[in-house]
Amino acid sequence: MRKRIISISGSIIFIIMIGITGCNTAKATSNPTPEQVYSDDNNVDMFVYEDIVYINAADVDWVKNETFDKGDMIGKISESGITSDFNNWDATVLPVGTEIYESDNAQILLANSGEQLIPYLKWVEG
């Protein structure tokens, strides 16, 4: 009888530890690096701001159905045609000097193409 109690207790502790480990694993995920995003799609239209990837979202359904108000200018693209070793303000497609603006949606930044404002979606996990 005593062995069964120890065995049951051991199983319960094991199950609890699995649950805790599972929770910690979920919190350990991180945002994809620009290099990871680019390696997944060599044609991706993206730029990096505050070490976060922003991807052209002009063709995303929910974005197409929204209107975004242009906020303050936060910077300009400093390098274009980048394919590795990304830094802030590096872009794959946007030309050097493209102005980037905040919008009224924290997930969207707006790139001024001269003719229109192009929405770029913050690319984060979770």
CSV table of C-alpha atoms in Angstrom, one decimal:
chain,number,residue,atom,x,y,z
A,1,MET,CA,0.0,0.0,0.0
A,2,ARG,CA,2.8,2.4,0.9
A,3,LYS,CA,4.5,1.8,-2.5
A,4,ARG,CA,1.3,2.7,-4.4
A,5,ILE,CA,1.0,6.0,-2.4
A,6,ILE,CA,4.5,6.9,-3.3
A,7,SER,CA,4.0,5.9,-6.9
A,8,ILE,CA,0.8,8.0,-7.1
A,9,SER,CA,2.4,10.9,-5.5
A,10,GLY,CA,5.3,10.6,-7.9
A,11,SER,CA,2.9,10.6,-10.8
A,12,ILE,CA,1.1,13.7,-9.6
A,13,ILE,CA,4.3,15.6,-9.1
A,14,PHE,CA,5.4,14.5,-12.6
A,15,ILE,CA,2.2,15.7,-14.2
A,16,ILE,CA,2.4,19.0,-12.4
A,17,MET,CA,6.0,19.5,-13.5
A,18,ILE,CA,5.0,18.8,-17.1
A,19,GLY,CA,2.3,21.4,-16.8
A,20,ILE,CA,4.7,24.0,-15.4
A,21,THR,CA,7.2,23.2,-18.1
A,22,GLY,CA,4.6,23.6,-20.8
A,23,CYS,CA,3.6,27.0,-19.5
A,24,ASN,CA,7.2,28.1,-19.4
A,25,THR,CA,7.8,26.9,-22.9
A,26,ALA,CA,4.9,29.0,-24.2
A,27,LYS,CA,6.4,32.1,-22.6
A,28,ALA,CA,9.8,31.4,-24.1
A,29,THR,CA,8.8,32.0,-27.7
A,30,SER,CA,10.3,35.1,-29.3
A,31,ASN,CA,9.5,37.1,-32.4
A,32,PRO,CA,11.1,36.0,-35.6
A,33,THR,CA,14.3,37.7,-36.7
A,34,PRO,CA,14.3,39.6,-39.9
A,35,GLU,CA,16.7,37.0,-41.3
A,36,GLN,CA,14.2,34.2,-40.4
A,37,VAL,CA,11.3,36.1,-42.1
A,38,TYR,CA,13.4,36.8,-45.2
A,39,SER,CA,14.6,33.2,-45.4
A,40,ASP,CA,10.9,32.0,-45.4
A,41,ASP,CA,10.1,34.3,-48.3
A,42,ASN,CA,12.8,36.0,-50.4
A,43,ASN,CA,10.2,38.3,-52.0
A,44,VAL,CA,8.9,39.7,-48.7
A,45,ASP,CA,8.4,43.5,-48.6
A,46,MET,CA,9.5,44.4,-45.1
A,47,PHE,CA,11.5,46.8,-43.0
A,48,VAL,CA,12.9,46.7,-39.4
A,49,TYR,CA,11.9,49.2,-36.7
A,50,GLU,CA,12.9,48.8,-33.0
A,51,ASP,CA,14.2,45.3,-33.9
A,52,ILE,CA,10.7,44.2,-35.0
A,53,VAL,CA,9.8,43.2,-38.6
A,54,TYR,CA,7.0,45.1,-40.3
A,55,ILE,CA,5.5,43.5,-43.4
A,56,ASN,CA,3.6,45.1,-46.2
A,57,ALA,CA,-0.1,44.4,-45.4
A,58,ALA,CA,-1.8,46.2,-48.3
A,59,ASP,CA,-3.2,42.8,-49.4
A,60,VAL,CA,-4.4,41.6,-46.0
A,61,ASP,CA,-8.2,41.5,-45.9
A,62,TRP,CA,-8.8,43.2,-42.5
A,63,VAL,CA,-6.2,45.9,-43.3
A,64,LYS,CA,-7.8,46.6,-46.7
A,65,ASN,CA,-11.1,47.2,-44.9
A,66,GLU,CA,-9.6,49.8,-42.5
A,67,THR,CA,-8.7,53.4,-42.7
A,68,PHE,CA,-5.6,54.4,-40.8
A,69,ASP,CA,-4.9,58.0,-39.7
A,70,LYS,CA,-1.3,59.1,-40.3
A,71,GLY,CA,0.5,60.1,-37.1
A,72,ASP,CA,3.9,61.4,-36.4
A,73,MET,CA,6.9,60.6,-38.7
A,74,ILE,CA,9.1,58.2,-36.7
A,75,GLY,CA,12.0,57.7,-39.2
A,76,LYS,CA,13.2,57.0,-42.7
A,77,ILE,CA,14.4,53.9,-44.5
A,78,SER,CA,18.2,54.1,-44.4
A,79,GLU,CA,19.2,51.0,-46.5
A,80,SER,CA,17.2,49.2,-49.2
A,81,GLY,CA,17.6,45.8,-50.9
A,82,ILE,CA,18.9,44.2,-47.6
A,83,THR,CA,18.9,40.4,-47.5
A,84,SER,CA,20.9,39.7,-44.4
A,85,ASP,CA,22.4,41.3,-41.3
A,86,PHE,CA,19.3,43.6,-40.9
A,87,ASN,CA,19.4,46.7,-38.7
A,88,ASN,CA,16.8,49.2,-37.8
A,89,TRP,CA,15.5,51.1,-40.8
A,90,ASP,CA,16.7,48.5,-43.3
A,91,ALA,CA,14.2,47.4,-45.9
A,92,THR,CA,14.0,44.7,-48.6
A,93,VAL,CA,11.9,46.8,-51.1
A,94,LEU,CA,11.1,50.3,-49.8
A,95,PRO,CA,13.6,52.8,-51.3
A,96,VAL,CA,16.1,54.8,-49.1
A,97,GLY,CA,14.5,57.9,-47.7
A,98,THR,CA,10.9,56.5,-47.5
A,99,GLU,CA,9.3,58.2,-44.6
A,100,ILE,CA,7.6,55.9,-42.0
A,101,TYR,CA,4.7,57.2,-39.9
A,102,GLU,CA,2.8,56.0,-36.8
A,103,SER,CA,-0.9,55.2,-37.3
A,104,ASP,CA,-3.9,55.1,-35.0
A,105,ASN,CA,-3.4,51.3,-34.7
A,106,ALA,CA,-0.4,50.2,-32.7
A,107,GLN,CA,0.1,47.2,-35.0
A,108,ILE,CA,0.4,49.3,-38.2
A,109,LEU,CA,3.0,51.7,-39.4
A,110,LEU,CA,2.5,53.7,-42.6
A,111,ALA,CA,5.2,54.1,-45.4
A,112,ASN,CA,4.8,57.2,-47.5
A,113,SER,CA,5.4,56.1,-51.1
A,114,GLY,CA,4.8,59.6,-52.4
A,115,GLU,CA,1.5,58.6,-53.9
A,116,GLN,CA,-0.1,56.8,-51.0
A,117,LEU,CA,0.4,55.5,-47.5
A,118,ILE,CA,1.2,51.8,-47.5
A,119,PRO,CA,0.3,49.9,-44.3
A,120,TYR,CA,3.0,47.7,-42.7
A,121,LEU,CA,1.9,45.1,-40.1
A,122,LYS,CA,4.0,44.4,-37.0
A,123,TRP,CA,5.2,40.8,-37.3
A,124,VAL,CA,5.1,39.2,-33.8
A,125,GLU,CA,4.5,35.8,-32.3
A,126,GLY,CA,1.4,35.0,-30.3
